CSV table of C-alpha atoms in Angstrom, one decimal:
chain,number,residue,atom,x,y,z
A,29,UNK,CA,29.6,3.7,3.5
A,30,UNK,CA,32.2,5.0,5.4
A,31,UNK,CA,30.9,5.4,9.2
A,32,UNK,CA,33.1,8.3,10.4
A,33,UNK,CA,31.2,10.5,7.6
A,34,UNK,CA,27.8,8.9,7.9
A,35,UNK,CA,25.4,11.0,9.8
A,36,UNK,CA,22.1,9.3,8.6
A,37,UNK,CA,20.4,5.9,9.5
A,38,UNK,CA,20.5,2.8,7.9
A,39,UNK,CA,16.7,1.3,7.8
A,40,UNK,CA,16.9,-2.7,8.1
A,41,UNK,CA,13.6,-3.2,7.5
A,42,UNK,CA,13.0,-6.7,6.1
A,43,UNK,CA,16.5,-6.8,5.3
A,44,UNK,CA,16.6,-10.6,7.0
A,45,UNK,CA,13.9,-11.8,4.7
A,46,UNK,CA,15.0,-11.0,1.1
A,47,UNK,CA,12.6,-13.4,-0.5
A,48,UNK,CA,9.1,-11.6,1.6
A,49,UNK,CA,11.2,-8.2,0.5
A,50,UNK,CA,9.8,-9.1,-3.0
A,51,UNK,CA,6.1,-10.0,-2.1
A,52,UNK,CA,5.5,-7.2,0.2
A,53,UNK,CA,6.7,-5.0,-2.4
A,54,UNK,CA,4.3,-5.6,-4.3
A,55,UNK,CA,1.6,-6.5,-2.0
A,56,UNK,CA,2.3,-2.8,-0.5
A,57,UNK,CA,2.6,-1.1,-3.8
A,58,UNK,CA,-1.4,-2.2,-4.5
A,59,UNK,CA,-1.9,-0.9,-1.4
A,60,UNK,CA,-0.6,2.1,-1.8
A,61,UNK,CA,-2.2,2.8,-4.8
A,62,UNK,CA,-6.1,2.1,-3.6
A,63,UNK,CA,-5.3,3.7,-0.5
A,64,UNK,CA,-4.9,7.0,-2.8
A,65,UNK,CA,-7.5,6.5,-4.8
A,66,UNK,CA,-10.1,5.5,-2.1
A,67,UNK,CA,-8.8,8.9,0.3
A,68,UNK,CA,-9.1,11.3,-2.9
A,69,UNK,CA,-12.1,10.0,-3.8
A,70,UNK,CA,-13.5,10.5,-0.6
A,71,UNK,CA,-11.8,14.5,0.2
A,72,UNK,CA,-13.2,15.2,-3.8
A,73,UNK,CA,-17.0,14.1,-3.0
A,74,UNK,CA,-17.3,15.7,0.2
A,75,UNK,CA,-16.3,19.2,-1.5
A,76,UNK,CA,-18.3,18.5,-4.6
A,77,UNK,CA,-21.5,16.8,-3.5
A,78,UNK,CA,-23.0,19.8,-1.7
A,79,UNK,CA,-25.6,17.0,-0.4
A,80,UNK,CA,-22.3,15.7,1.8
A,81,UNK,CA,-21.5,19.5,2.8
A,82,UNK,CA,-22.5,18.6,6.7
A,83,UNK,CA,-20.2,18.2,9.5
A,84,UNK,CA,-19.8,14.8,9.5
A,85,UNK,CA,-18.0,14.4,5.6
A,86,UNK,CA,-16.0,17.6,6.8
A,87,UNK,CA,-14.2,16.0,9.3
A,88,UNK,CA,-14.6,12.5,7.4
A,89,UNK,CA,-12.7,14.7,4.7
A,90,UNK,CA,-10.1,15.8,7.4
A,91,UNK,CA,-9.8,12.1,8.3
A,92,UNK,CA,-8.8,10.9,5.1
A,93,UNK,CA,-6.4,13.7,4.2
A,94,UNK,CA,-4.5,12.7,7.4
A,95,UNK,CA,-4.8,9.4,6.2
A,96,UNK,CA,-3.2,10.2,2.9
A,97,UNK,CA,-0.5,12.1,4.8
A,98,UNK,CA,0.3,9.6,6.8
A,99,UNK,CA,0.9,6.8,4.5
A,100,UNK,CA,2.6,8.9,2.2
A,101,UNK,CA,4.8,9.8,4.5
A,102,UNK,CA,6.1,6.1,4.9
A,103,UNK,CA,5.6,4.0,2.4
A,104,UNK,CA,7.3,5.7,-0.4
A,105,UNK,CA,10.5,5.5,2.0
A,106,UNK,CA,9.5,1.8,2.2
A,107,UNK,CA,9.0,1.0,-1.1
A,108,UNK,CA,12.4,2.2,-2.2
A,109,UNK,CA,13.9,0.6,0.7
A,110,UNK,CA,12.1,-2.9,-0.5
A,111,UNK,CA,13.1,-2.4,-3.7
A,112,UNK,CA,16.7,-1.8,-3.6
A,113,UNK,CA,20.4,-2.1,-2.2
A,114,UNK,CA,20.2,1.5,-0.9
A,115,UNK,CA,18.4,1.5,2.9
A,116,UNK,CA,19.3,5.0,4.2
A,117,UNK,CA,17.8,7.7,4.8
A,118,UNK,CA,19.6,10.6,5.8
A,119,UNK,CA,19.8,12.5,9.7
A,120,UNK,CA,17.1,15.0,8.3
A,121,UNK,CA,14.8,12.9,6.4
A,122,UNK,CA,14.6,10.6,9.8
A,123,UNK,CA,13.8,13.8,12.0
A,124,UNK,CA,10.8,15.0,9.4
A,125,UNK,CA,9.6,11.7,9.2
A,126,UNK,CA,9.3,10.7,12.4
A,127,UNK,CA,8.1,14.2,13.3
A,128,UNK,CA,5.3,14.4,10.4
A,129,UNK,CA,3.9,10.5,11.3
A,130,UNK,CA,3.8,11.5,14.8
A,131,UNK,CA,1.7,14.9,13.9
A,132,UNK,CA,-0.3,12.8,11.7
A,133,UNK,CA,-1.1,10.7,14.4
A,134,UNK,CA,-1.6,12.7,17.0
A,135,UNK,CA,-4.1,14.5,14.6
A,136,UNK,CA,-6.0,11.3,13.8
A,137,UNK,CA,-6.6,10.3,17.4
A,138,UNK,CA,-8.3,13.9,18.2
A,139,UNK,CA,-10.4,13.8,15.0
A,140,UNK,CA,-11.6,10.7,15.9
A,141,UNK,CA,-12.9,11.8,19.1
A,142,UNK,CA,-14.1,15.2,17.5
A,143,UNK,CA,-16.2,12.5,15.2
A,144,UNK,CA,-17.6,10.5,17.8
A,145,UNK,CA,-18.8,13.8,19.5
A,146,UNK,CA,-20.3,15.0,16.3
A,147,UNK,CA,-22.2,11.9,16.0
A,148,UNK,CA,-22.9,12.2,19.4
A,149,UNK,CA,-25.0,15.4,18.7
A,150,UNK,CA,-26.7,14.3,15.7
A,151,UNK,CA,-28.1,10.9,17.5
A,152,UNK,CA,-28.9,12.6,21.2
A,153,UNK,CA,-29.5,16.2,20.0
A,154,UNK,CA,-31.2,16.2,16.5
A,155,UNK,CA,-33.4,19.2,17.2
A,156,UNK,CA,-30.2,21.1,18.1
A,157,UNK,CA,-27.4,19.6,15.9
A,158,UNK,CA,-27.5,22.4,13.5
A,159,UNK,CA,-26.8,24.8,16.0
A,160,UNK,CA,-24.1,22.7,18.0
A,161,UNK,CA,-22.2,21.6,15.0
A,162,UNK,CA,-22.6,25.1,13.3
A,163,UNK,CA,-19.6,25.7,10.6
A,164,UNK,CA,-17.3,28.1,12.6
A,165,UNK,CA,-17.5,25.3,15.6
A,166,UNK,CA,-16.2,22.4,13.4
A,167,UNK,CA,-13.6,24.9,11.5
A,168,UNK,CA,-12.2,25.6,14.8
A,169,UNK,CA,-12.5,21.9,16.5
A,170,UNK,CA,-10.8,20.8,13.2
A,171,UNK,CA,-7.9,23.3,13.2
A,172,UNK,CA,-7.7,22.6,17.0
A,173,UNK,CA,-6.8,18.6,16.0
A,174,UNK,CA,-4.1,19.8,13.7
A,175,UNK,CA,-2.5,22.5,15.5
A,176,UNK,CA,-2.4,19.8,18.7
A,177,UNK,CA,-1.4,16.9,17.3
A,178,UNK,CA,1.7,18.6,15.5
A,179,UNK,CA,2.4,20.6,18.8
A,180,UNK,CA,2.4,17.5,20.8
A,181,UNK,CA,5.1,15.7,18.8
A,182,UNK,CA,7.8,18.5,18.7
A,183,UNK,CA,9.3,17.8,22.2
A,184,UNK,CA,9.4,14.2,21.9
A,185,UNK,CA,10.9,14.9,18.4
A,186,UNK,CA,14.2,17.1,20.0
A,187,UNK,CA,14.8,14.4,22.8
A,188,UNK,CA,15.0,11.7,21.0
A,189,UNK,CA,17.3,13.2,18.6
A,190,UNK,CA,19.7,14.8,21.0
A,191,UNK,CA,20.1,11.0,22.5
A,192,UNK,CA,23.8,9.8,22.0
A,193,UNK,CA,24.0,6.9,19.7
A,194,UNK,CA,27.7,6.5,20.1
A,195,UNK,CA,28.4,5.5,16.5
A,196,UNK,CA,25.1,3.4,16.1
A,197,UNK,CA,23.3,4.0,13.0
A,198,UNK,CA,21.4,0.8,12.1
A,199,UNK,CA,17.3,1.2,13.2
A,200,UNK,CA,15.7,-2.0,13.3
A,201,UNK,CA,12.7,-1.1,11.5
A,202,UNK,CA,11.5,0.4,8.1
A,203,UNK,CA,11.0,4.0,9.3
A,204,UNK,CA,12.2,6.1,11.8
A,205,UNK,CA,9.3,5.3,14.9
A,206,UNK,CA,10.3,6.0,18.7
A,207,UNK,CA,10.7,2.7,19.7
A,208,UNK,CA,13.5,1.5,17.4
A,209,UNK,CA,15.0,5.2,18.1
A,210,UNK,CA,15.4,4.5,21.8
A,211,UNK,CA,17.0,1.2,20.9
A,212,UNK,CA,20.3,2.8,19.3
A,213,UNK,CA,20.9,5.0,22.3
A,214,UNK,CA,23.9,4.4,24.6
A,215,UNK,CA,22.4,5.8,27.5
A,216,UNK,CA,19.7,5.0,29.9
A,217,UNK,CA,16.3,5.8,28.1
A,218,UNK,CA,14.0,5.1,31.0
A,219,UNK,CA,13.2,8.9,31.5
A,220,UNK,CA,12.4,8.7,27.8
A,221,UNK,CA,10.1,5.8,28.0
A,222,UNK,CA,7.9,7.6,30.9
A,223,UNK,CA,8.1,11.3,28.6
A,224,UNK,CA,6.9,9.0,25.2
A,225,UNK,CA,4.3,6.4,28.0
A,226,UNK,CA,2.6,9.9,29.7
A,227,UNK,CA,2.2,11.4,26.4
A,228,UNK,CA,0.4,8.6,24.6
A,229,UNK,CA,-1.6,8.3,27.8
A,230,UNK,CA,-2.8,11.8,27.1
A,231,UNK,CA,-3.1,11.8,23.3
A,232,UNK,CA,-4.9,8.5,23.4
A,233,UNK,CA,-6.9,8.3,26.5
A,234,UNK,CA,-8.4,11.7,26.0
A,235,UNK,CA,-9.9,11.4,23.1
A,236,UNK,CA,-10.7,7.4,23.7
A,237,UNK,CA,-12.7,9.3,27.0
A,238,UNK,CA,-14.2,11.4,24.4
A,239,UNK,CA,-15.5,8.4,22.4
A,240,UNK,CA,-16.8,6.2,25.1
A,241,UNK,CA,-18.5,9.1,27.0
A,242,UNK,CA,-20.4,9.9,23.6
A,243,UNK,CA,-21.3,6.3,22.8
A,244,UNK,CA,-22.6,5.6,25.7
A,245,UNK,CA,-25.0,8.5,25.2
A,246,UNK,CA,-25.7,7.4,22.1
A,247,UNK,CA,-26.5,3.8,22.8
A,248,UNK,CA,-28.6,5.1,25.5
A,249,UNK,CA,-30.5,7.4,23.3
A,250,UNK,CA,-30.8,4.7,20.8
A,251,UNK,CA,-32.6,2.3,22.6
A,252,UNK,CA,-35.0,4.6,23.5
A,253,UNK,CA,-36.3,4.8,20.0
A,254,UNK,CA,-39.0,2.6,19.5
A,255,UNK,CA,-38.7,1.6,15.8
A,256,UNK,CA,-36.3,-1.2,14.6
A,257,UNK,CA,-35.6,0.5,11.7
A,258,UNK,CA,-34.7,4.1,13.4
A,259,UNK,CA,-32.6,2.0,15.6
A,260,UNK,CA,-30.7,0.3,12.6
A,261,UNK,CA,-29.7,3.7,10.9
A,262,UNK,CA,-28.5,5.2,14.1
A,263,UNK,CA,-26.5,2.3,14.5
A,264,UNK,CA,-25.8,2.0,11.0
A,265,UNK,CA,-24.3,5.7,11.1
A,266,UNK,CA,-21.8,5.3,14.1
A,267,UNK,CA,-20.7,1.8,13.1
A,268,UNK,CA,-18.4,3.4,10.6
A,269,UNK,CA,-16.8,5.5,12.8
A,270,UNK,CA,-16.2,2.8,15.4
A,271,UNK,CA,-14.7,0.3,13.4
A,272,UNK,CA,-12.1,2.9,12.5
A,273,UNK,CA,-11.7,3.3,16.3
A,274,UNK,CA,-11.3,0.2,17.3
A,275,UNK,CA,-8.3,-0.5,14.6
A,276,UNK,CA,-6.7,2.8,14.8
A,277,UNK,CA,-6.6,2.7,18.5
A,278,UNK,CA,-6.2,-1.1,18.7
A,279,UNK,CA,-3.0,-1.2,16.5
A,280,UNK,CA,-1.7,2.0,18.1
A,281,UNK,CA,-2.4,0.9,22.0
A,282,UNK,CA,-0.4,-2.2,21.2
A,283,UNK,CA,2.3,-1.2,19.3
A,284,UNK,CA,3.0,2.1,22.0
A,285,UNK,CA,1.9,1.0,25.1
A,286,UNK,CA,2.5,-2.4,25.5
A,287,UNK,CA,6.0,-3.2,26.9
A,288,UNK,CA,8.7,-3.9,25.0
A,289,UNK,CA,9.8,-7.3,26.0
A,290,UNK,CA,5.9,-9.0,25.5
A,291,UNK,CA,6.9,-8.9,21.8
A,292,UNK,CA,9.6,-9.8,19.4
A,293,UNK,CA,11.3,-7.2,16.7
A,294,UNK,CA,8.7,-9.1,13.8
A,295,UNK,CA,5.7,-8.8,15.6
A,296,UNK,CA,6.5,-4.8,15.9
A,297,UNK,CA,7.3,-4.1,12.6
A,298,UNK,CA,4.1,-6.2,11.2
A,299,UNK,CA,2.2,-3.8,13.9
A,300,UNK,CA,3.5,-0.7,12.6
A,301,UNK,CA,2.6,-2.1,9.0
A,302,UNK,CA,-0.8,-2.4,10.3
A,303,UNK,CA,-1.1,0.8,11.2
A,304,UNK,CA,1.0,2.1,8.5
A,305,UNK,CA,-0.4,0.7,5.5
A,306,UNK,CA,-3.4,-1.7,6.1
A,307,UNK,CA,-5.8,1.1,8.2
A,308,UNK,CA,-5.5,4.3,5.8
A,309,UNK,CA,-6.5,2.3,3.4
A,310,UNK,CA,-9.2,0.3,4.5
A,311,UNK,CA,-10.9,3.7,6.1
A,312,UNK,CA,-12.5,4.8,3.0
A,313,UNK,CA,-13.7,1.2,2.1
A,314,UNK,CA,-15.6,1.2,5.6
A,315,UNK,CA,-16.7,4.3,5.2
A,316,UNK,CA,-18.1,3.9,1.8
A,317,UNK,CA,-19.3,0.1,1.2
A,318,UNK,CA,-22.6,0.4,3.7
A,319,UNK,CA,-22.7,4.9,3.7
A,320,UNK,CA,-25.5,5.4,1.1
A,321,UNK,CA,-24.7,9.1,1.3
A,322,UNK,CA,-21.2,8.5,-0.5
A,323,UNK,CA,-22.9,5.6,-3.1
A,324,UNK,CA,-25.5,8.5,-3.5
A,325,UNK,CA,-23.0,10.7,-4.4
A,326,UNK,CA,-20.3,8.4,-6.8
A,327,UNK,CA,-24.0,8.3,-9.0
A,328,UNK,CA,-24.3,11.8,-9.0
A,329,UNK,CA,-21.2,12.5,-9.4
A,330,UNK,CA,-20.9,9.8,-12.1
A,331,UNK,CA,-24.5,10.5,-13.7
A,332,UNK,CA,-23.4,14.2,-13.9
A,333,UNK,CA,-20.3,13.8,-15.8
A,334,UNK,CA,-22.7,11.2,-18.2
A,335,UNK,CA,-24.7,13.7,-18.7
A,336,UNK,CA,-22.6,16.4,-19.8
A,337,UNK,CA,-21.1,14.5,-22.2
């Protein structure tokens, strides 16, 4: 390409390692694909089961569209760029991406803590979880976790991009993320870094405050139950929800927070992959293997269709 006419980015990627370009391909293609199907599969029972019409699948349903947002929002991009001779992406195509996965994940961090506060009510406030968690209260804490987490991004979207690169159009990475962003600058970022460190801070920490406040209400109440197997199924019907936690907020801590001379340029792009690829789709499979709810509902679901045939 000719760089006095270029105005996009040129995505390295894996460029350095043709050979694992071919394996993760593929590797990322299956991926891909069950992270579709195991997202739509959960967003189509939780609207057709009326047995999983409760709070809890709504925002579960919420969770995986994000989910399938996300992913979608990258991979393609990544799969092309695997695939080919062609690593650009043009100056627009970088902005939307980097401002839609930062929405998206904004989003996801608030919905987790919305979830932990809904289960929160249903372990410590059975009597009155109907009326807590009424329909209008999780419409609004839902559109509340969208409306934020796309509102949060749109500064941080503008100052990165108004940054001069001074000719420098090569990004270290397979999709436009902060980090590789500030890289290509010709100026000082520092005031950038603090902007992008207070503003995980705040879209992490709060809800992370959110989750540990209501677990440790919830472990409280739990052991105050006196049968093993009550215990178990309250336990049983968090545990979901906090392995999603712990590697959504694990592989986004590290990657965002952690300085950037503790790690090399692999180690960060394998972190974003985590995040990127592995976590959307292993959500529905921890969601769904031990939830007898959703195995309740693939029969039904399944046994209906039987039926009518």
């Amino acid at each position: 390409r000719n760089r006095s006419s270029f105005t996009g980015f040129i995505l390295l990627g894996f460029s350095d390692k043709p050979q694992m370009e071919q394996v993760l391909f593929v590797v990322l293609l299956i991926f891909y694909i069950f992270t579709l199907l195991g997202n739509t599969t959960i967003i189509a029972l939780s609207h057709v089961d009326p047995q999983l019409h409760t709070p809890m699948y709504f925002f579960l349903s919420n969770l995986s569209f994000v989910d399938l947002c996300y992913t979608t929002s990258i991979v393609p991009q990544l799969l092309v760029n695997l695939n080919g001779s062609d690593k650009s992406i043009s100056f627009g195509g970088c902005v939307v991406q980097l401002y839609i996965s930062l929405g998206l994940g904004g989003t996801e961090c608030i919905l987790l803590g919305v979830m932990a506060f809904d289960r929160f009510a249903a372990v410590c406030k059975p009597l009155h979880y109907t009326v807590i968690m009424h329909p209008r209260l999780c419409a609004l804490m839902a559109s509340a976790s969208w409306i934020t987490g796309f509102a949060n991004p749109l500064l941080q979207t503008v100052l990165i991009f108004i940054l001069p690169r001074c000719g420098r159009h090569e990004l270290d990475h397979f999709f436009c993320e902060v980090p590789p962003l500030l890289k290509i600058a010709c100026i000082d970022t520092t005031t950038n870094e603090y902007e992008i460190f207070f503003v995980s801070v705040i879209i992490l920490f709060i809800p992370v405050a959110l989750i540990m406040f209501s677990y440790s209400q919830i472990v409280r109440a739990v052991l105050k139950i006196k049968s093993t197997a009550g215990q178990r199924k309250a336990f049983e019907t968090c545990g979901s929800h906090l392995s999603v936690v712990s590697l959504f907020y694990g592989s986004a801590i590290y990657a965002y927070l952690q300085p950037s001379s503790n790690g090399s340029k692999d180690r960060g792009k394998f972190t974003s992959l985590f995040y990127t690829t592995i976590t959307p789709m292993v959500n529905p499979l921890i969601y769904t293997l031990r939830n007898k709810d959703v195995k309740g509902a693939v029969r039904r679901v399944l046994w209906k269709d039987s039926a009518s045939r």
